[in-house]
Coordinates of C-alpha atoms in Angstrom, one line a residue:
M1 CA 239.6 -54.7 90.1
A2 CA 236.5 -52.4 90.2
R3 CA 238.8 -49.4 90.3
L4 CA 240.7 -50.6 87.2
L5 CA 237.5 -51.1 85.3
R6 CA 235.9 -47.8 86.4
P7 CA 237.1 -45.9 83.3
L8 CA 235.0 -48.1 81.1
T9 CA 231.9 -46.7 82.8
R10 CA 232.7 -43.1 81.8
W11 CA 231.4 -41.8 78.5
T12 CA 234.5 -39.6 78.0
T13 CA 236.7 -42.7 77.8
Y14 CA 235.1 -43.5 74.5
T15 CA 234.7 -40.0 73.2
R16 CA 238.5 -39.4 73.7
F17 CA 239.4 -42.4 71.7
L18 CA 236.9 -41.4 69.0
H19 CA 238.6 -37.9 69.0
L20 CA 241.9 -39.7 68.2
W21 CA 240.3 -41.5 65.3
V22 CA 238.9 -38.3 63.6
P23 CA 242.1 -37.4 61.8
M24 CA 242.5 -41.0 60.7
L25 CA 239.2 -40.8 58.9
V26 CA 240.5 -37.9 56.8
S27 CA 243.8 -39.8 56.1
S28 CA 241.8 -42.9 55.1
V29 CA 239.7 -40.9 52.6
W30 CA 242.9 -39.3 51.2
I31 CA 244.6 -42.7 50.9
F32 CA 241.6 -44.0 49.0
I33 CA 241.6 -41.1 46.6
H34 CA 245.4 -40.8 46.2
P35 CA 247.2 -43.9 47.5
A36 CA 250.6 -42.8 46.1
T37 CA 250.9 -40.0 48.7
P38 CA 249.6 -41.3 52.0
W39 CA 251.9 -38.8 53.9
M40 CA 250.1 -35.8 52.4
P41 CA 247.4 -35.4 55.2
A42 CA 250.2 -35.4 57.9
L43 CA 251.9 -32.5 56.1
V44 CA 248.9 -30.4 55.1
L45 CA 246.4 -30.8 58.0
P46 CA 248.7 -29.3 60.6
L47 CA 249.3 -26.2 58.4
L48 CA 245.6 -25.4 58.8
G49 CA 246.4 -24.4 62.3
L50 CA 247.7 -21.1 60.9
I51 CA 244.1 -20.1 60.2
P52 CA 242.8 -18.3 63.4
A53 CA 239.4 -19.9 63.3
V54 CA 240.8 -23.4 63.3
R55 CA 241.9 -22.9 67.0
R56 CA 238.3 -22.1 67.9
G57 CA 237.0 -25.3 66.1
E58 CA 239.6 -27.5 67.7
G59 CA 238.9 -26.0 71.1
V60 CA 235.2 -26.6 70.9
Q61 CA 235.8 -30.2 69.7
A62 CA 238.2 -30.8 72.5
Q63 CA 235.8 -29.5 75.1
L64 CA 233.0 -31.6 73.9
M65 CA 235.0 -34.9 73.5
L66 CA 237.8 -34.7 76.0
M67 CA 236.5 -32.7 79.0
R68 CA 232.9 -33.8 79.8
D69 CA 233.2 -36.4 82.6
G70 CA 234.1 -34.0 85.4
Q71 CA 237.0 -36.2 86.4
G72 CA 239.8 -34.4 84.6
P73 CA 240.7 -30.8 83.9
A74 CA 238.0 -28.2 83.9
I75 CA 236.4 -27.2 80.6
S76 CA 238.0 -23.7 81.0
A77 CA 241.4 -25.3 80.6
I78 CA 240.7 -25.4 76.8
S79 CA 240.3 -22.1 75.0
V80 CA 237.6 -21.6 72.3
A81 CA 238.9 -18.3 71.1
P82 CA 240.5 -17.9 67.6
S83 CA 244.2 -17.4 67.4
A84 CA 245.1 -13.8 68.2
T85 CA 248.9 -14.0 67.9
W86 CA 251.4 -16.0 65.9
R87 CA 252.2 -17.9 69.1
D88 CA 248.6 -19.1 69.2
R89 CA 248.9 -20.2 65.6
L90 CA 252.1 -22.1 66.1
R91 CA 250.6 -23.8 69.2
T92 CA 247.6 -24.9 67.1
V93 CA 250.0 -26.3 64.4
L94 CA 251.8 -28.3 67.0
W95 CA 248.5 -29.5 68.4
L96 CA 247.3 -30.8 65.0
Q97 CA 250.7 -32.5 64.5
A98 CA 250.4 -34.2 67.9
R99 CA 246.8 -35.2 67.2
M100 CA 247.9 -36.8 63.9
V101 CA 250.7 -38.7 65.6
L102 CA 248.6 -39.9 68.5
G103 CA 245.8 -40.7 66.0
W104 CA 248.2 -43.0 64.0
V105 CA 249.3 -44.7 67.3
A106 CA 245.6 -45.2 68.4
S107 CA 244.6 -46.6 65.0
G108 CA 247.6 -49.0 65.0
V109 CA 246.9 -50.1 68.6
S110 CA 243.2 -50.7 68.0
V111 CA 243.9 -52.8 64.8
W112 CA 247.0 -54.8 65.7
L113 CA 246.6 -55.7 69.4
P114 CA 243.2 -57.4 68.9
L115 CA 244.6 -59.1 65.8
I116 CA 247.6 -60.4 67.8
T117 CA 245.2 -61.9 70.3
V118 CA 243.3 -63.7 67.6
D119 CA 246.5 -65.0 66.0
L120 CA 247.8 -66.3 69.3
I121 CA 244.7 -68.3 69.7
R122 CA 245.0 -69.6 66.2
I123 CA 248.6 -70.6 66.8
S124 CA 247.6 -72.5 69.9
T125 CA 245.2 -74.5 67.7
G126 CA 247.9 -75.5 65.2
Y127 CA 247.7 -72.7 62.6
V128 CA 250.8 -70.5 62.0
P129 CA 250.0 -67.2 60.4
D130 CA 252.5 -65.7 57.9
D131 CA 250.9 -62.3 57.5
N132 CA 251.5 -60.9 61.0
P133 CA 254.8 -59.1 61.3
F134 CA 254.5 -58.9 65.1
L135 CA 254.3 -62.7 65.5
P136 CA 257.4 -64.4 63.9
V137 CA 256.4 -67.8 65.3
P138 CA 258.2 -70.8 63.7
H139 CA 255.7 -73.5 64.8
A140 CA 252.4 -73.8 66.6
H141 CA 252.0 -74.7 70.3
W142 CA 249.1 -74.8 72.7
A143 CA 251.0 -72.6 75.2
Y144 CA 250.5 -69.6 73.0
A145 CA 246.9 -69.5 74.3
L146 CA 248.3 -68.4 77.7
L147 CA 249.7 -65.3 76.0
A148 CA 246.4 -64.3 74.3
P149 CA 245.1 -62.0 77.1
L150 CA 248.3 -59.9 77.2
P151 CA 247.6 -57.9 73.9
L152 CA 244.1 -57.2 75.2
I153 CA 245.4 -55.9 78.5
A154 CA 247.9 -53.7 76.5
F155 CA 245.0 -52.5 74.3
Y156 CA 243.0 -51.6 77.4
G157 CA 246.0 -49.7 78.8
A158 CA 246.5 -47.9 75.5
F159 CA 242.8 -47.2 75.2
I160 CA 242.7 -45.4 78.5
G161 CA 246.3 -43.9 78.5
L162 CA 246.1 -42.4 75.0
G163 CA 242.8 -40.7 75.9
K164 CA 244.4 -39.1 79.0
L165 CA 247.5 -38.2 77.0
I166 CA 245.6 -36.4 74.3
T167 CA 243.7 -34.5 77.0
V168 CA 246.9 -33.4 78.6
V169 CA 248.4 -32.3 75.3
A170 CA 245.2 -30.4 74.5
C171 CA 245.4 -28.5 77.8
R172 CA 249.0 -27.5 77.0
L173 CA 248.6 -26.5 73.4
L174 CA 244.9 -25.4 73.2
G175 CA 244.9 -23.9 76.7
P176 CA 244.4 -20.1 77.2
S177 CA 247.3 -17.9 76.3
A178 CA 248.9 -15.5 78.8
A179 CA 246.8 -12.7 77.5
E180 CA 243.6 -14.8 77.6
R181 CA 244.4 -15.8 81.2
V182 CA 244.9 -12.1 82.2
A183 CA 241.6 -11.2 80.5
A184 CA 239.8 -14.0 82.3
L185 CA 241.2 -12.9 85.6
E186 CA 240.2 -9.4 85.0
E187 CA 236.7 -10.5 84.1
R188 CA 236.5 -12.6 87.2
T189 CA 237.7 -9.7 89.3
E190 CA 235.0 -7.5 87.7
Q191 CA 232.4 -10.1 88.6
L192 CA 233.5 -10.2 92.2
L193 CA 233.6 -6.4 92.5
E194 CA 230.1 -6.3 91.0
R195 CA 228.8 -8.8 93.5
T196 CA 230.4 -6.8 96.3
R197 CA 228.8 -3.7 95.0
I198 CA 225.4 -5.3 94.8
A199 CA 225.8 -6.6 98.4
R200 CA 226.6 -3.1 99.6
E201 CA 223.7 -1.6 97.7
L202 CA 221.3 -4.1 99.4
H203 CA 222.9 -3.6 102.8
D204 CA 222.7 0.2 102.5
S205 CA 219.3 0.6 100.9
I206 CA 217.3 -2.2 102.5
G207 CA 219.1 -1.9 105.8
H208 CA 218.2 1.8 106.0
A209 CA 214.6 1.1 105.1
L210 CA 214.2 -1.6 107.7
T211 CA 215.9 0.6 110.4
V212 CA 213.5 3.4 109.6
A213 CA 210.5 1.1 109.7
V214 CA 211.5 -0.5 113.0
V215 CA 212.2 2.9 114.6
Q216 CA 208.9 4.4 113.4
A217 CA 206.8 1.4 114.3
G218 CA 208.3 1.3 117.9
A219 CA 207.8 5.1 118.3
A220 CA 204.2 4.9 117.1
R221 CA 203.4 2.1 119.5
A222 CA 205.0 3.9 122.4
A223 CA 203.4 7.3 121.6
G224 CA 199.8 6.1 121.5
D225 CA 199.0 9.2 119.4
A226 CA 196.8 8.8 116.3
E227 CA 198.4 11.8 114.5
F228 CA 201.9 10.6 115.3
T229 CA 201.0 7.1 114.2
D230 CA 199.8 8.5 110.8
R231 CA 203.0 10.3 110.3
A232 CA 205.0 7.2 111.2
L233 CA 203.0 5.1 108.8
L234 CA 203.6 7.7 106.1
A235 CA 207.3 7.6 106.7
I236 CA 207.4 3.8 106.6
E237 CA 205.4 3.9 103.4
D238 CA 207.8 6.4 101.7
T239 CA 210.9 4.7 102.9
G240 CA 209.6 1.3 101.8
R241 CA 208.7 2.6 98.4
A242 CA 212.2 4.1 98.0
A243 CA 213.7 0.8 99.1
L244 CA 211.7 -1.1 96.5
E245 CA 212.9 1.3 93.8
D246 CA 216.5 0.6 94.9
L247 CA 215.9 -3.1 95.0
E248 CA 214.5 -3.0 91.5
R249 CA 217.6 -1.2 90.3
V250 CA 219.8 -3.8 92.0
L251 CA 217.8 -6.7 90.4
G252 CA 218.1 -4.9 87.1
V253 CA 221.9 -5.1 87.5
L254 CA 221.6 -8.9 88.0
R255 CA 219.3 -9.2 84.9
E256 CA 221.4 -7.1 82.6
S257 CA 224.9 -7.6 81.5
R258 CA 225.7 -3.9 81.7
R259 CA 224.5 -2.2 84.8
P260 CA 222.4 1.0 84.5
V261 CA 224.5 3.1 86.9
S262 CA 222.7 6.3 85.9
G263 CA 219.6 5.0 87.7
R264 CA 221.2 4.9 91.2
P265 CA 220.6 7.8 93.6
T266 CA 223.1 10.6 94.0
L267 CA 223.8 13.3 96.5
V268 CA 221.4 15.6 94.7
E269 CA 218.7 13.5 96.3
A270 CA 220.2 13.8 99.8
D271 CA 217.1 15.7 101.0
R272 CA 215.1 12.5 100.7
L273 CA 217.5 10.8 103.1
L274 CA 217.6 13.7 105.6
E275 CA 213.8 14.0 105.6
S276 CA 213.4 10.3 106.2
A277 CA 215.8 10.5 109.2
R278 CA 213.9 13.5 110.6
I279 CA 210.6 11.7 110.4
S280 CA 212.2 8.8 112.2
G281 CA 212.9 11.0 115.1
A282 CA 216.5 12.2 114.5
K283 CA 217.1 15.9 114.9
I284 CA 219.0 16.7 111.7
D285 CA 221.1 19.8 111.4
A286 CA 222.2 19.7 107.7
E287 CA 224.4 22.0 105.8
L288 CA 225.0 21.2 102.1
T289 CA 227.3 23.7 100.3
G290 CA 228.7 23.8 96.8
P291 CA 227.3 22.6 93.5
L292 CA 226.2 19.0 94.2
E293 CA 225.0 18.6 90.7
T294 CA 228.5 19.0 89.3
V295 CA 230.0 16.2 91.4
P296 CA 231.1 13.3 89.1
G297 CA 228.6 10.4 89.0
P298 CA 230.6 7.7 90.8
V299 CA 231.6 10.1 93.6
S300 CA 228.0 11.4 94.0
R301 CA 226.5 7.9 94.0
E302 CA 229.0 6.6 96.6
G303 CA 228.6 9.8 98.7
Y304 CA 224.9 9.2 98.8
R305 CA 225.4 5.6 100.0
I306 CA 227.9 6.7 102.6
L307 CA 225.5 9.3 104.0
Q308 CA 222.7 6.7 104.0
E309 CA 224.8 4.3 106.0
C310 CA 225.8 7.0 108.5
L311 CA 222.1 8.0 109.1
T312 CA 221.1 4.3 109.3
N313 CA 223.8 3.7 112.0
V314 CA 222.6 6.7 114.0
L315 CA 219.0 5.5 113.9
R316 CA 220.0 2.0 114.7
H317 CA 222.5 2.6 117.5
A318 CA 221.7 6.1 118.9
G319 CA 218.0 6.6 118.3
S320 CA 216.5 10.1 118.4
V321 CA 219.6 12.2 119.0
P322 CA 220.9 15.4 117.4
V323 CA 222.8 14.8 114.2
R324 CA 225.0 17.3 112.4
V325 CA 225.5 16.7 108.7
R326 CA 228.0 18.7 106.6
V327 CA 228.4 18.1 102.9
A328 CA 230.7 20.4 101.1
V329 CA 231.8 20.5 97.4
E330 CA 235.1 22.2 96.9
E331 CA 237.4 22.5 93.8
R332 CA 239.2 19.2 94.3
A333 CA 237.2 17.2 96.8
L334 CA 233.9 16.3 98.3
W335 CA 233.8 16.5 102.1
L336 CA 231.2 14.7 104.1
E337 CA 230.9 14.7 107.9
V338 CA 228.2 13.2 110.2
R339 CA 228.4 13.7 113.9
N340 CA 226.1 12.7 116.8
P341 CA 226.5 12.4 120.5
L342 CA 227.9 9.2 122.0
T343 CA 225.4 7.2 124.0
A344 CA 225.4 4.0 126.0
E345 CA 224.7 2.2 122.8
I346 CA 227.9 3.6 121.2
P347 CA 230.6 3.2 123.8
G348 CA 233.4 3.6 121.3
P349 CA 235.4 1.7 118.8
G350 CA 236.5 -1.9 119.3
P351 CA 234.8 -5.2 119.8
A352 CA 232.4 -3.8 122.3
G353 CA 231.4 -0.8 120.2
G354 CA 227.9 -0.5 118.9
M355 CA 228.8 1.0 115.5
R356 CA 230.9 -1.6 114.0
G357 CA 230.7 -4.4 111.4
S358 CA 230.2 -4.3 107.7
G359 CA 228.6 -0.8 107.6
L360 CA 231.7 1.1 108.7
R361 CA 234.0 -1.2 106.8
G362 CA 231.9 -0.6 103.7
I363 CA 232.2 3.2 104.2
R364 CA 236.0 2.9 104.3
E365 CA 236.1 0.6 101.3
R366 CA 233.9 2.9 99.2
A367 CA 236.1 5.8 100.0
A368 CA 239.3 3.8 99.3
L369 CA 238.0 2.6 95.9
L370 CA 237.5 6.3 94.8
G371 CA 241.0 7.2 96.1
G372 CA 239.7 9.0 99.2
R373 CA 239.8 8.3 102.9
A374 CA 237.4 7.9 105.8
R375 CA 237.8 8.4 109.5
T376 CA 235.3 6.9 112.0
G377 CA 235.2 6.8 115.7
P378 CA 234.7 9.0 118.9
D379 CA 235.8 12.6 118.7
E380 CA 235.2 15.1 121.6
G381 CA 232.2 13.3 123.0
D382 CA 230.7 12.7 119.5
W383 CA 230.7 9.8 117.1
Q384 CA 232.0 11.1 113.8
V385 CA 232.3 9.9 110.3
H386 CA 234.5 12.1 108.2
V387 CA 235.0 11.3 104.5
E388 CA 237.0 12.9 101.9
L389 CA 236.5 11.9 98.2
P390 CA 238.6 13.4 95.4
L391 CA 236.7 14.9 92.5
R392 CA 239.6 14.4 90.0

């Protein structure tokens, strides 16, 4: 019993029925003004669906009055965009017609079913009404009182059922069109890609800064040299400041609807990365050839992050080892290679390998997104990361 009565505790049950009554208010006003043509609203109102803005208004109204209890379809099942095609206009016309029909049914049910209950009670007391076409009763009898609850039960069923029916019809006729669903899917995909990009930015930038700080702090403690400690603290300070700038840029992406990609570092600033790795103890042999400033922005920014991830991996897994960095800009591609000797910390690829996880996967994904390719793994006693990014 409690389950059957549960819909009465939901606010949307009442707003849905009220939604059905709204067209009837317009019809009632028209009948009062021009009683000779009561059919006119049913003919004219649906034609308003040909106006693009009507779809938006009907969608907003349907969301507010049909979809707010969290028990039925999601609010996104109803579109609030104006009609963009003739198909959208025709669907809106059908919606207005269906709303008018269901509104007439709802008004008839809400008037006649309670009235039938009242008349059944009156018949059981000896009065036979002659103005109720649904009760052609020839004579009064007390047993009609037993039938009095049935119209109320039917009214309850119609009260709940019509509300659910109008919601289903709204989802079918006011729901997003195929073009709108594709646009929503593309927007969702862009959001997911943006979140992935932000996660990579944080992983690369903050991970690099923390790795440098940990390596420098450990080296300074082991060295016991005041001059070396000063250099280590200076490196930690510079790296931390750069990480804070990167973090501020990432937070700016979250605060703004359009991300300021021009503020992200590029390969032109690669010297900063190399110097940071040198201060952390890595022996960097770097060779940068070609006009780095002419590399397209997306390629240069992703190349910077790939180089940053490579140097971070070296510091984290190999420590103070010789590192050979080659960056070459050619006519059609950017080549980036980072090699360092394999150590006990880097036994090779696979589950037991030291250089594994989201860092290397992120390098491959960055290269793939730009139409390039990346190779990582042991090569002639070295660990290598070799990346090719097309410039066109």
